[in-house]
Every structure is written in C-alpha cells, then in structure tokens.
Coordinates of C-alpha atoms in Angstrom, one line a residue:
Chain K
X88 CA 52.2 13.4 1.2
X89 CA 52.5 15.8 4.4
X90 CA 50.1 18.7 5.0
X91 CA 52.0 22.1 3.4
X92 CA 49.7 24.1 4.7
X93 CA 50.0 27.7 3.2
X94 CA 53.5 27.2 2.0
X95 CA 53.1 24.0 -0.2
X96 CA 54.4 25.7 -2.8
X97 CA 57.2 27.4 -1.9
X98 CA 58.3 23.7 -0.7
X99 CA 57.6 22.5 -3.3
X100 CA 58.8 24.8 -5.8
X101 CA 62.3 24.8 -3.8
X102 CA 62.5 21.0 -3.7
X103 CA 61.5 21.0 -7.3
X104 CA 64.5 23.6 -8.5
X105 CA 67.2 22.2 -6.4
X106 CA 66.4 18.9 -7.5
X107 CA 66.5 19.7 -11.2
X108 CA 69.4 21.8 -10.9
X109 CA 71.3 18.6 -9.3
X110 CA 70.4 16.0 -11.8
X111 CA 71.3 19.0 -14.5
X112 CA 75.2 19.3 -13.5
X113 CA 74.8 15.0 -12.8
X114 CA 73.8 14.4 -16.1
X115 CA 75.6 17.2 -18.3
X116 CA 78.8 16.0 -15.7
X117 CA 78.3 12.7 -17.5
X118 CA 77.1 13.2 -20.7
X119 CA 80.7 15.0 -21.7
X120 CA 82.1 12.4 -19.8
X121 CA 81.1 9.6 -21.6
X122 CA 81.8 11.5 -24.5
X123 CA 85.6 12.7 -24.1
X124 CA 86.2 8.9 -23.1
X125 CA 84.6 7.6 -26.1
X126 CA 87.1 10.1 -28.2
X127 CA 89.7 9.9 -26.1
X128 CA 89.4 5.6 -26.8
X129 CA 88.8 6.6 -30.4
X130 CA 92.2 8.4 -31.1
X131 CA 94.3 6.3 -29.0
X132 CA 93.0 3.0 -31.0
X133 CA 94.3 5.1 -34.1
X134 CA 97.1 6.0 -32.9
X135 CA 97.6 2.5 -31.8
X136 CA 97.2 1.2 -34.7
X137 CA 99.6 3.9 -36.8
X138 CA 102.4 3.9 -34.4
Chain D
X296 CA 103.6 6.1 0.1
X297 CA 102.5 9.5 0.2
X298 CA 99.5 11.6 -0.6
X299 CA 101.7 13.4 -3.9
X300 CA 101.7 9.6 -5.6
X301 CA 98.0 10.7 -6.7
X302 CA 99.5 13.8 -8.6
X303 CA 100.2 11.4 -11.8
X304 CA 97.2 11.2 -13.5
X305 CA 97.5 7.3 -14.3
X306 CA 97.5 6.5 -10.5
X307 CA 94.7 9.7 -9.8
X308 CA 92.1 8.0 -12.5
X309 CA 92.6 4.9 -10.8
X310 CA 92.2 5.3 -7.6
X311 CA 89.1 7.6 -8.2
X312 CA 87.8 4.8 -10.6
X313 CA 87.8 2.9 -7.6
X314 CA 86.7 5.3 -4.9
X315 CA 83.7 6.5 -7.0
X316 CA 80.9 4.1 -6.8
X317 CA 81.3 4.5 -3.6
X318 CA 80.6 8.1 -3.3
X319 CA 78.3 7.8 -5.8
X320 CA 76.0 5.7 -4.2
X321 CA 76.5 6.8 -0.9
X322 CA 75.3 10.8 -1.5
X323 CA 72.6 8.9 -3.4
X324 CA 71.6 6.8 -0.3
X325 CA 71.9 9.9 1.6
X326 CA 70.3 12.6 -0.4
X327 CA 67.3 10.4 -0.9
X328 CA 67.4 9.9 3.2
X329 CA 68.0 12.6 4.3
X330 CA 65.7 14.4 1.6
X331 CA 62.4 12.3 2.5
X332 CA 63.3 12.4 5.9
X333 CA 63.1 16.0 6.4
X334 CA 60.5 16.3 3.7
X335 CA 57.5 13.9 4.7
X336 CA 58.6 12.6 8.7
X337 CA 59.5 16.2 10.2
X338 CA 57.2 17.9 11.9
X339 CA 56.7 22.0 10.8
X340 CA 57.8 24.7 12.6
X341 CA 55.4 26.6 14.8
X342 CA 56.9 30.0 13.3
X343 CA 58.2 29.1 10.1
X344 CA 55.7 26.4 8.8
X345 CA 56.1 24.1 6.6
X346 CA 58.7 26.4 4.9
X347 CA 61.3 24.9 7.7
X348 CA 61.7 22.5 5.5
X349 CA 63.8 24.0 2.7
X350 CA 66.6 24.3 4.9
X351 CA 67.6 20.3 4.1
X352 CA 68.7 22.0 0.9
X353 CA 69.6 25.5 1.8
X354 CA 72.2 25.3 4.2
X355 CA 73.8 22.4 2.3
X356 CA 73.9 24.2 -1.0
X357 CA 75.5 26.8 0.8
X358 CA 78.0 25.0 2.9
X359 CA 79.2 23.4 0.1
X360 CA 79.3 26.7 -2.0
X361 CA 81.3 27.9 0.0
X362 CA 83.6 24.7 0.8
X363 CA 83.9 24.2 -3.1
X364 CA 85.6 27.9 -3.5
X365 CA 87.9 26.6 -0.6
X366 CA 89.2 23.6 -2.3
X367 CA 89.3 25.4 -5.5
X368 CA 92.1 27.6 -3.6
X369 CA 93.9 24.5 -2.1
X370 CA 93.7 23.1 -5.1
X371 CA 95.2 26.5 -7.2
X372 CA 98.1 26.8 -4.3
X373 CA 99.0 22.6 -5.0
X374 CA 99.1 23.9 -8.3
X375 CA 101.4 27.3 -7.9
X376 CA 103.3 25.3 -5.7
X377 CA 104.1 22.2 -7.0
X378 CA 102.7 22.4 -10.4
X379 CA 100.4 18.8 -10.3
X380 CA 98.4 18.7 -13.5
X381 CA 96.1 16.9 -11.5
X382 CA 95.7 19.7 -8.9
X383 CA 94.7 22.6 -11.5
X384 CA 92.1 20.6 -13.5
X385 CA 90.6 19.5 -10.2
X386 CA 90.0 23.1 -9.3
X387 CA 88.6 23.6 -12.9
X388 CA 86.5 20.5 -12.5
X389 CA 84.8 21.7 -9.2
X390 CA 84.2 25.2 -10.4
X391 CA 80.6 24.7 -11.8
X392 CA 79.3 22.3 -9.0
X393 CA 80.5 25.5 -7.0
X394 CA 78.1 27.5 -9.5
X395 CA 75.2 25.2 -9.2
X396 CA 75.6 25.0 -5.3
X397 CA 75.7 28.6 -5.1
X398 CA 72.7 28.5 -7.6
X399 CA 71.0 26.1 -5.8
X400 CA 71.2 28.6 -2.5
X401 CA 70.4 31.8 -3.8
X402 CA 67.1 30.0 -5.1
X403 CA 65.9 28.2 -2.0
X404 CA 66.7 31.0 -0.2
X405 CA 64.5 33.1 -2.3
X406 CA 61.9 31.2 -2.4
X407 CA 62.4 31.1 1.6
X408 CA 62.4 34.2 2.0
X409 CA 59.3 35.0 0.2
X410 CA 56.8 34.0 2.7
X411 CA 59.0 34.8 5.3
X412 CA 60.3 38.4 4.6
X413 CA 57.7 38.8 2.9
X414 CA 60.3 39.3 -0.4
X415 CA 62.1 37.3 -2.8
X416 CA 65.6 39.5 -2.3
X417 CA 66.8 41.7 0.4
X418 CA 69.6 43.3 0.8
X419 CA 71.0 41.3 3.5
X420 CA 74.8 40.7 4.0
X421 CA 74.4 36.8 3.8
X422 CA 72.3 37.2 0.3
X423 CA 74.5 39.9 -0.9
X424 CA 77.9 38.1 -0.1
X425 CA 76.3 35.0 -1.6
X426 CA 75.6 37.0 -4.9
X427 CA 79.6 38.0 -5.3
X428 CA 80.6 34.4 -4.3
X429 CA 78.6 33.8 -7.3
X430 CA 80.1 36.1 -9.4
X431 CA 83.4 35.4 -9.0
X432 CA 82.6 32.1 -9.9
X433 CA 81.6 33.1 -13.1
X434 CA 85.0 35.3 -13.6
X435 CA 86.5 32.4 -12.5
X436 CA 85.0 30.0 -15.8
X437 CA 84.9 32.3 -17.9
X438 CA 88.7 33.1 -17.6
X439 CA 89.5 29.5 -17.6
X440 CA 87.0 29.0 -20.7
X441 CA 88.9 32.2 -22.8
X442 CA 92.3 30.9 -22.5
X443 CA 93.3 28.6 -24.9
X444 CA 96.5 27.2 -23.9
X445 CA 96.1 24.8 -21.0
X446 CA 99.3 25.6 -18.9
X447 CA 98.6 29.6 -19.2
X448 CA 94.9 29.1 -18.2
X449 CA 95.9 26.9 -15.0
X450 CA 98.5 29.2 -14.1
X451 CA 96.2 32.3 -14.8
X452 CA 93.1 30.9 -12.8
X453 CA 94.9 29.9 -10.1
X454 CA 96.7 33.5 -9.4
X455 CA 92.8 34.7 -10.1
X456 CA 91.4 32.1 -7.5
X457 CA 94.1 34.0 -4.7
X458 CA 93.5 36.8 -5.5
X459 CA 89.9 36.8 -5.9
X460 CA 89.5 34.6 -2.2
X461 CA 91.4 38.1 -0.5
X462 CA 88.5 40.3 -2.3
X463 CA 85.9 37.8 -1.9
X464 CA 86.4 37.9 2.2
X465 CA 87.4 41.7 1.7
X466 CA 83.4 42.1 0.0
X467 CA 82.2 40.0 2.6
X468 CA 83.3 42.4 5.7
X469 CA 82.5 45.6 3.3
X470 CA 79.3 44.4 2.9
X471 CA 78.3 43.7 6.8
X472 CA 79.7 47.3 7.4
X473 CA 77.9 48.6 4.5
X474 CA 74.0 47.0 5.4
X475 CA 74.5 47.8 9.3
X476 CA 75.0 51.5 8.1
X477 CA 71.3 51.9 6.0
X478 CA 69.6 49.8 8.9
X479 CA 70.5 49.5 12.2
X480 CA 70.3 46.3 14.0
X481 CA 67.3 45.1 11.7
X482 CA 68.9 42.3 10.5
X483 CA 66.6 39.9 8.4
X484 CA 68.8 37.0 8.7
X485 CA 67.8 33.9 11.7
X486 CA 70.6 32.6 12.8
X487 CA 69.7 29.3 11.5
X488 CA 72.2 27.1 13.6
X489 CA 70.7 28.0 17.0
X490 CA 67.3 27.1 16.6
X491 CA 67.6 24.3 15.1
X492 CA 66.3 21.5 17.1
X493 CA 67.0 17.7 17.0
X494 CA 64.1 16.6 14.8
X495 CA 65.6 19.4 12.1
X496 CA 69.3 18.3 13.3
X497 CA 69.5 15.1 12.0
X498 CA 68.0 14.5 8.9
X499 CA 70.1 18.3 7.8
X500 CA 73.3 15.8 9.2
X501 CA 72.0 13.5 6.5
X502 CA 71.6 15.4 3.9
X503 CA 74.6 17.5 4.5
X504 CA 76.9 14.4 4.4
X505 CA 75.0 13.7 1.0
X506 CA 76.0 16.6 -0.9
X507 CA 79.5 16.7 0.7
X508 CA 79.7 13.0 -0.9
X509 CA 78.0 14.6 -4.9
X510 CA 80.2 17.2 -4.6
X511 CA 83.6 14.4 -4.0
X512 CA 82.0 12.7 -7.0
X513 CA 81.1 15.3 -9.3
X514 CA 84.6 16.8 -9.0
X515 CA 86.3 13.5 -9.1
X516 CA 84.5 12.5 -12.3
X517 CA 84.9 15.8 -13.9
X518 CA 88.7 16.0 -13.5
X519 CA 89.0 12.1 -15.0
X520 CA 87.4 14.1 -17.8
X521 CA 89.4 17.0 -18.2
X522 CA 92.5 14.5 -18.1
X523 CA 90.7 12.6 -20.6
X524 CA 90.5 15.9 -22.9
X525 CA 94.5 16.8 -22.3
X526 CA 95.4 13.3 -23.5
X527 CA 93.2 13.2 -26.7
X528 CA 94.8 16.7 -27.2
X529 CA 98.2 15.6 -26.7
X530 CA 97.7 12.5 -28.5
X531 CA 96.1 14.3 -31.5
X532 CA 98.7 16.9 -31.3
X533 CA 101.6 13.8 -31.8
X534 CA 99.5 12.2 -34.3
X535 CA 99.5 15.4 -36.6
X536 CA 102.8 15.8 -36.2
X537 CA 103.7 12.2 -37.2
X538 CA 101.6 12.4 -40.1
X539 CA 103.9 15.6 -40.8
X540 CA 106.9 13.9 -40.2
X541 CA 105.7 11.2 -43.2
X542 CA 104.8 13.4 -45.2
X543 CA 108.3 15.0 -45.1
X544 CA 110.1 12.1 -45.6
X545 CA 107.9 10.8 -48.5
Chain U
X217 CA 111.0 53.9 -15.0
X218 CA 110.2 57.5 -15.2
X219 CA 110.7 57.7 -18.8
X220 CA 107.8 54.9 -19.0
X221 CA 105.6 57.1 -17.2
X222 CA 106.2 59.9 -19.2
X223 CA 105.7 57.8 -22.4
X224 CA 102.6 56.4 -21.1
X225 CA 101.1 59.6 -20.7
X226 CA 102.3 61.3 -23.6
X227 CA 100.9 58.1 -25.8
X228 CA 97.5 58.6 -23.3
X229 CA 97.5 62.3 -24.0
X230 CA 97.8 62.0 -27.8
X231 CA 94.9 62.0 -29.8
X232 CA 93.4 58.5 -29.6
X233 CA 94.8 57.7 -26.8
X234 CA 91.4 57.8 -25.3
X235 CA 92.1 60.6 -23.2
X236 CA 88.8 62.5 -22.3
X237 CA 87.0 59.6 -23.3
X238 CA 86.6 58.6 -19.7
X239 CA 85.4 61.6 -18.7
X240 CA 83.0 62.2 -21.1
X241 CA 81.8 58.7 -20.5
X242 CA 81.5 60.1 -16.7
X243 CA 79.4 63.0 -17.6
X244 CA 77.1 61.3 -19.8
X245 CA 76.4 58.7 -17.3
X246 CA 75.6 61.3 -15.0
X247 CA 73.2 63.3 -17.0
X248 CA 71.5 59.7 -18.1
X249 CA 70.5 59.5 -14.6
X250 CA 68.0 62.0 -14.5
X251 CA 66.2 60.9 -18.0
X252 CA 66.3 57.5 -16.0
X253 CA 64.7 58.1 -12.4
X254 CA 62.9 61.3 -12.7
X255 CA 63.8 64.9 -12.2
X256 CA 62.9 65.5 -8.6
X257 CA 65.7 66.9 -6.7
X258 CA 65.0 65.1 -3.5
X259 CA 65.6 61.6 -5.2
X260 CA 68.8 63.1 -6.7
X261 CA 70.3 64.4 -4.2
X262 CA 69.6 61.1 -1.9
X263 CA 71.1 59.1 -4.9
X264 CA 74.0 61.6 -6.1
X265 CA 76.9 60.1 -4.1
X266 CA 76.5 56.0 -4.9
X267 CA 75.3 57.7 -8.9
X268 CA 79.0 59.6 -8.6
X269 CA 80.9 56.6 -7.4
X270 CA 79.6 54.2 -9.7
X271 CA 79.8 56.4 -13.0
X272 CA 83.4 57.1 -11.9
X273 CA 84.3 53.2 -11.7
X274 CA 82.7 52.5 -14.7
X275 CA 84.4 55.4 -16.4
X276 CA 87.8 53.7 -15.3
X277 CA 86.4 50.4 -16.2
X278 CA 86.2 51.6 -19.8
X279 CA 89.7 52.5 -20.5
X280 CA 91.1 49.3 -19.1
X281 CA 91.2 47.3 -21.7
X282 CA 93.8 49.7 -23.7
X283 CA 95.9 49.7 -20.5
X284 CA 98.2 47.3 -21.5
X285 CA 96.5 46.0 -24.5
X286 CA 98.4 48.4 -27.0
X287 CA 102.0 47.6 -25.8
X288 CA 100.9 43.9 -26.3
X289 CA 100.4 43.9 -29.4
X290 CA 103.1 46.4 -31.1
X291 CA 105.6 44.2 -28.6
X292 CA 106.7 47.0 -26.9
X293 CA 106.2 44.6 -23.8
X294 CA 108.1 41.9 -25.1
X295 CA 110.8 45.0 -24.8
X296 CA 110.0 46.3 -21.9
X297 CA 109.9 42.8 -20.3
X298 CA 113.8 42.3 -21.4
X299 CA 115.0 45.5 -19.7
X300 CA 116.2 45.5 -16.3
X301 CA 113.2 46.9 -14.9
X302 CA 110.9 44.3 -13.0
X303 CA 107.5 43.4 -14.4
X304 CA 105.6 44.4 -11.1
X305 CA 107.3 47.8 -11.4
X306 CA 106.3 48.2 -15.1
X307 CA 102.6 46.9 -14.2
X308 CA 102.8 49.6 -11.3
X309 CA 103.8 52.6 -13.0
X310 CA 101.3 52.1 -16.4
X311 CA 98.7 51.9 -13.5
X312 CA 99.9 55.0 -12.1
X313 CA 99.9 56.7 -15.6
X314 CA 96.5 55.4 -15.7
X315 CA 95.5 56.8 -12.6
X316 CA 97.0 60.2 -13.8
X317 CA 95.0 60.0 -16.9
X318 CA 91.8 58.5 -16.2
X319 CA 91.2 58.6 -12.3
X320 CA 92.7 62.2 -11.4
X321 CA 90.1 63.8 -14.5
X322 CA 87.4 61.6 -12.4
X323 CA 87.9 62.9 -9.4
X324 CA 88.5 66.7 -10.6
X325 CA 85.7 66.3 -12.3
X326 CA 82.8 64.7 -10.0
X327 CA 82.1 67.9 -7.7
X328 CA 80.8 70.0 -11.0
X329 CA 78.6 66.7 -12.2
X330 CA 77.7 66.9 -8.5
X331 CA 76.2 70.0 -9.2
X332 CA 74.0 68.4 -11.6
X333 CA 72.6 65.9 -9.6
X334 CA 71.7 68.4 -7.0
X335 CA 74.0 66.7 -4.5
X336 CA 74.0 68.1 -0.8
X337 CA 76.7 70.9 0.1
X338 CA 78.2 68.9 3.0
X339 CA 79.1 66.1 0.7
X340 CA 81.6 67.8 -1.6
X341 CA 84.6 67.4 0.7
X342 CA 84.2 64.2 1.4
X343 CA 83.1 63.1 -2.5
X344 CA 86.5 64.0 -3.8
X345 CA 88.7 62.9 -0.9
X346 CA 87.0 59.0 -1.5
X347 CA 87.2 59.4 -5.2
X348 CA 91.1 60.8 -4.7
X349 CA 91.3 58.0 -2.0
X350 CA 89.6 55.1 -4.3
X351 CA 90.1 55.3 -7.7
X352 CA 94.4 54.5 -7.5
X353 CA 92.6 50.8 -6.0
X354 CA 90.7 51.0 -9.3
X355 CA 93.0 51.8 -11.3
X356 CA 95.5 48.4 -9.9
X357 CA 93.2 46.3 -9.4
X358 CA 92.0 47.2 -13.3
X359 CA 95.8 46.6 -14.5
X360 CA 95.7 43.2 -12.7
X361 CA 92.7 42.5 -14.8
X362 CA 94.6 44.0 -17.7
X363 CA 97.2 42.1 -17.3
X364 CA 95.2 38.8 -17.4
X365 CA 93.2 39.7 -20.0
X366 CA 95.9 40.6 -22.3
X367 CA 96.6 37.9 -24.6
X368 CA 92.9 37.1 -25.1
X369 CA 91.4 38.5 -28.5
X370 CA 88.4 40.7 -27.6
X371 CA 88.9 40.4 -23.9
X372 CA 87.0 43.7 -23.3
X373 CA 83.7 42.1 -21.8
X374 CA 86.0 39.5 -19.8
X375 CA 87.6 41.7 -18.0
X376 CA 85.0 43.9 -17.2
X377 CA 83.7 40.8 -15.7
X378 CA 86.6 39.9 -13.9
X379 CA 87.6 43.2 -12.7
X380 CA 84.2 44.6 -11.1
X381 CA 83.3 41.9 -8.6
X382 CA 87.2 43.4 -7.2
X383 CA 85.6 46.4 -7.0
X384 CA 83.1 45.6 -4.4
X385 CA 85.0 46.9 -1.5
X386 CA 86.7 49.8 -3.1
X387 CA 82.8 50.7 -4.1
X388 CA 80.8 50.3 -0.6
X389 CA 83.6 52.1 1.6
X390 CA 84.0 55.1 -1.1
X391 CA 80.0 55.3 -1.6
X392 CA 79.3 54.7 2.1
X393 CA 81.7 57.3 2.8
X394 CA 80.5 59.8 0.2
X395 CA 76.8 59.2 1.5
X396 CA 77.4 59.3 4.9
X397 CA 78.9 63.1 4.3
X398 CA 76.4 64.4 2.3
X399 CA 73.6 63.2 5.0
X400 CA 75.9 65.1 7.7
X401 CA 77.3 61.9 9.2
X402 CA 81.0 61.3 10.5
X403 CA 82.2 59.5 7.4
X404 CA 85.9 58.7 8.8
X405 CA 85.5 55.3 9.6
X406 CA 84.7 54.1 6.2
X407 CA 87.3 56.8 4.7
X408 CA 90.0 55.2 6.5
X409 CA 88.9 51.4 5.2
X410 CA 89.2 53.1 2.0
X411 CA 92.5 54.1 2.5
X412 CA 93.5 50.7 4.1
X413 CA 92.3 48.8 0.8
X414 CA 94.0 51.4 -1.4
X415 CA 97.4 51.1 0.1
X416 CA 96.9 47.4 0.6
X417 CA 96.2 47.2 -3.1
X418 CA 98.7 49.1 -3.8
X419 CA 101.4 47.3 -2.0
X420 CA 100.6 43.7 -3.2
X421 CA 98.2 44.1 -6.3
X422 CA 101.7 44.7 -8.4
X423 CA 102.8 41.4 -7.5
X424 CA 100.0 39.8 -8.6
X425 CA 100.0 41.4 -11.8
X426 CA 103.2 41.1 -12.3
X427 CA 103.3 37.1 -12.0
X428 CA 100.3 37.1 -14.2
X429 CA 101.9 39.6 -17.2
X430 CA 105.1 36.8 -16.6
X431 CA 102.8 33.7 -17.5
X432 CA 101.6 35.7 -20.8
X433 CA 104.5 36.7 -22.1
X434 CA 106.4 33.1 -21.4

C-alpha cells in the first residue's frame, strides 16, 4: 500500500466509486443478458417444437 | 466483402461472439494494469499529492463519455440513413455505459476537486457541460424506455440524438461565455493534458485503452441482447398468432 | 395555414384552453421567490433577471404538453396530416400560436412582476427585448418536444425532461443578457447570440419536428 498522505481518502473513495460503478453496469450488462438468451432459447425450442 | 455485411443481425452476433473475449479480457488486462500501475508505482505530485492519482479514472470516464455520445450519433445517422436494425439498438445499447462513464466523471472529479478547490462542485464550464451531457443522456433513455413500438422508438431517438448533439455543443459554448462573464479569467479548471508528465502518461495510456476496450464490449454485448429481445418478441408475436390461426380453423 | 392559426388561438383563447394559466403560473413563481430567499431587496434585485427568465420558461414549459396533445387525440392531426399543407408547416404555425398565447403574455407581463422583485431600472429594456427575443426558441424547441412526446400516454414529465436540457442556451444568453443590463453592462453581445439561436431554431427546429410528428402518425 503507497503512502496517501492527507488525501488517502479521496483516493480511495474515488477508486472505490468508479470501481463499483464499473462492475455495476458489468454485471447488470450480463445479468439481463444471460437472461434474454435463456428466454430467447426457451421460446424458440417451443416454437420449434409447435411449428 | 464490406463493412454493411455486419448490418444482419445473424452475421453481427457472430462476429461479436467472436471478437468479444477478446475485448473482454484485454480491458480487463488493462484496467487492472494500468489501474495498479498508477495507483501503487507512481510517484505523487508535488502540487496535487497523492490526489494526482484519480486522473487514471477521470480523464478516461470522461473521454469515453464523451466518445460514447459520438458513436451513439454515428450510430443514429446509420440508422436514419440506411435503416440497420443493428445500427439503432447499438446506439440504445451504449447509451447507459455513456451514463455510467459520465457518472463515473462527475464523481472522481468531485471528489478531486474537494481537496483541490477546496469544493465538491463549481461552477466551472467543464463540470457544468459535463452535467447536460449527462442529462441528455437521461432524455435520451428515458424516450427510448417510453416508447413502446421498437421501429417508432429507434426512429424517434435517433432524430433526438441529432438534434440533441447541436444543443449539446450549442450549451457547451453558452456555458464558456456564460462562466467567463461572473468571473473573469479565474478559471478553476488545470489543463490537465499539459502537465502531465511521462510517469502520469503512461500508465493513463493504459488505462485509457482499457476502458476504450469495456466500453467495445459492454456495447457489443448489450446490443446481442437487445437483438435477442426483438427475436423473442417477434417469435412470441408469430407464435400467438399461430395459436390464433388454430384456433380459427378448429 | 392561416385558418390553423386562427383556430389554434381561438381553441387556446376559449375557456380551458389553458390560456392565462401560464401567466399565472409566472406570477406565482415570482412571488414564491421572496417567501423562498428572504425579503431583502438587495438579494432581489441581484437575482430578479435569472428569477424572471427562469419562471418565464417554466411557464412555457407547462403548457407544452397540450400543444399538440389535444389534436392527437380527437384526430384532428390525422386530418391535418392529409391536407396539402406540410407537417413542418403545421408544427410551425401551432408553435407560433403558442408563442402568441403563452410567450407574448410572458414577456408583456415580466416588467410589472419585475417590479416585484425590486429589479434594477436599467434592466427593463433589455428584460423584455431577451424575453421577446427568447421565448419563440422556447416555444419550437417545446413543439419539437411535443411532437415527440405525443403518442406517449402521460408524457407530461418526459417531455419536460427532454425539452429543458434544449433550453440551456436559450436560458444563459437571455439571462446573461438580462443581468448584464440591469448591472449597467453592454448586454449586446449575448442579445445578438440570442437572436442567432432563435432564428436558427426557427429555421431548422420545424424540420425536425416535422420528421418526428411523420414517424408518430405512420
């Protein structure tokens, strides 16, 4: 860990809200994407199977 | 072979199936780099402190803030012009990365600006531009959000993303006219570019190219998605009607 | 064309139209002010021009939403869509009828509430020359948010949030100019920016509408 100084938390406290901004739109990004391909693969096996 | 091939969406999800493990783990490799780079092996600024080191984030966030508006207006003019599919859900796809970039800015510079101005907001033309890039950003989903058919929405947003890019540079000179009149000359801003020395230079390289690379692969992931949601739709959409047809005919 | 002007502001001048509304919406802003910031006379009279400006846009703001909202839904814009007149002309002239309605009371109106927020003699002039100068941009750029707003149900707060980060410009040259009068300054330079995004609104805001009111009526 490098010396702050005075500042360590505004440092820190940026690095800390940028970085859990990032892994939010990351993980919301993939969360709906996993779950529009698992409907999207659910209704086309229906549909397979009816038409 | 040309660049328009990628408009259908078959050919778009594959190639960016392919392309984005790639991008994925190379703005990893870099944001983790570039990141602990700047953060533990740079040495602190004899003005600015340790507080020097925020800018690996800040002038990323904002670059990209910025660059994410632009391709949202390439992407709305493909769209006006030669009506892709593709093209208008990519600009709907990259719209809240823009919001979290310009998010992401705002914040770091706040907190920046703290020690440094000795306040978490000022006035300031960069700050106050960066506030009404963020609104329009917000006009900009919400519009897309309210609109239920997906033709009308793409066709309204993108008329909105022109015509909001000519107010959003129209704000940006009203503004620099409007702070110089209350102060003169005392501009809070540091031109951040022309101090920055090499030990700084690199490792912001770094993790510049880093979220350049998250932003290809957040926006190429999110528009697989929102193909993903205009299939299921269409395909529910034919599978109600088929059920109607039977229905009819029984 | 001139016959839709004229119905447009017989329909805005008939009761519920929502004539008047605006400016009463105006003065109450205004005299909210005071109760807000304090009485001193000094304050209000440093803050009167950007208070002015602001309750003025707001005021236009408001009525926006019944701009083209009404013709929507009776389908007298389905009509007026079929006749020979083009879209960007019809967009243009319910703006203007706006304007007449909404903006012109506004600007008529702003040097009596400037009374009442003690604003500085010099600054009169030059208040209602960049409210007369400012509030047709409002008025345009608010039927361009009209006209994308108009199909959505309960649209109101959309557009409002669509519509005002347009007004940015509009706002800072009309304020700056109004301010910079009432402290004595030359306030040409940002008059004539005023009038340069005005006309410039007014020359190609139509189109844009236009398209726009052409993708919600296909």
């Amino acid at each position: 860990m490098p010396d702050l100084g005075k500042y360590a938390e505004a440092v820190l406290s940026a690095y800390a809200v940028s970085i859990v901004l990032l892994v939010a739109i990351v993980v919301l990004t993939v969360w709906r994407g996993r779950k529009v391909r698992a409907e999207m693969e659910a209704v086309e096996r229906r549909s397979g199977r009816n038409g | 072979m040309s660049l328009w091939e990628y408009a259908n969406p078959v050919k778009f999800l594959r190639l960016s199936e392919r392309v984005q493990p790639w991008l994925w783990w190379g703005s990893g490799v870099c944001l983790v780099v570039g990141l602990i780079w700047g953060f533990f092996f740079t040495p602190d600024d004899f003005r600015q402190g340790s507080t020097v080191k925020i800018i690996y984030l800040h002038v990323p966030s904002a670059l990209m803030a910025i660059n994410a508006w632009f391709m949202m207006l390439v992407a709305s003019l493909i769209w006006i012009v030669r009506r892709h599919h593709v093209s208008a859900l990519a600009a709907r796809a990259a719209a809240p990365v823009g919001i979290v970039m310009t998010l992401i800015a705002l914040f770091t510079g706040a907190i920046w600006g703290q020690p440094m101005w000795g306040t978490w907001w000022a006035w300031d033309p960069r700050l106050t531009s960066f506030l009404i890039l963020f609104l329009f950003y917000l006009g900009y989903v919400a519009l897309w959000e309210a609109i239920e058919d997906p033709d009308t929405a793409a066709d309204l947003t993108s008329i909105l993303c022109l015509v909001g890019t000519v107010f959003a540079v129209l704000s940006r000179y009203a503004v620099l006219f409007w702070n110089q009149g209350l102060h003169q000359g005392a501009s809070l801003s540091l031109d951040k570019e022309e101090n920055v020395a090499d030990v700084f230079y690199f490792p912001l390289l770094v993790c510049i190219a880093g979220f350049v690379l998250l932003f290809l692969a957040l926006v190429l992931y999110r528009t697989g998605t929102e193909i993903r949601v205009r299939r299921t739709r269409a395909l529910m959409a034919r599978e109600t009607r088929g059920a109607g047809l039977r229905a009819e005919e029984a | 064309m001139r016959a839709l002007f004229f119905r447009d502001l017989a329909l805005a001048l008939r009761a519920g139209g929502g004539f008047g509304l605006g400016l009463a919406f105006f003065l109450i802003v205004v005299v909210l002010v005071p109760f807000s910031v304090g009485p001193q006379s000094a304050l209000l009279t440093q803050i009167a021009p950007g208070v002015l400006w602001l309750g003025a846009l707001l005021a236009c703001l408001l009525s926006l939403d019944r701009l083209l909202a009404v013709d929507w839904e009776d389908g007298a814009l389905d009509l007026l869509a079929t006749s020979p007149l083009p879209l960007e002309g019809i967009v243009a002239v319910k703006a203007a009828a706006h304007w007449v309605t909404t903006g012109l009371p506004l600007v008529l109106a702003a040097p009596v509430l400037g009374v009442l927020l003690n604003l500085a003699p010099s600054g009169y002039g030059v208040l209602v020359l960049s409210l007369a100068l400012g509030t047709p941009a409002l008025s345009m750029i608010g039927a361009f948010g009209a006209a994308l707003t108009v199909g959505i149900k309960r649209g109101g707060l959309l557009l409002s949030l669509l519509v005002l980060p347009l007004y940015v410009p509009t706002l800072i040259f009309g304020a700056e100019a109004a301010r910079r009068a009432a402290e004595g300054l030359d306030s040409g330079t940002p008059l004539l920016l005023l009038a340069g995004i005005t006309l410039a609104v007014l020359a190609a805001m139509p189109f844009a509408a236009g398209a726009v009111l052409r993708v919600n009526l296909r």
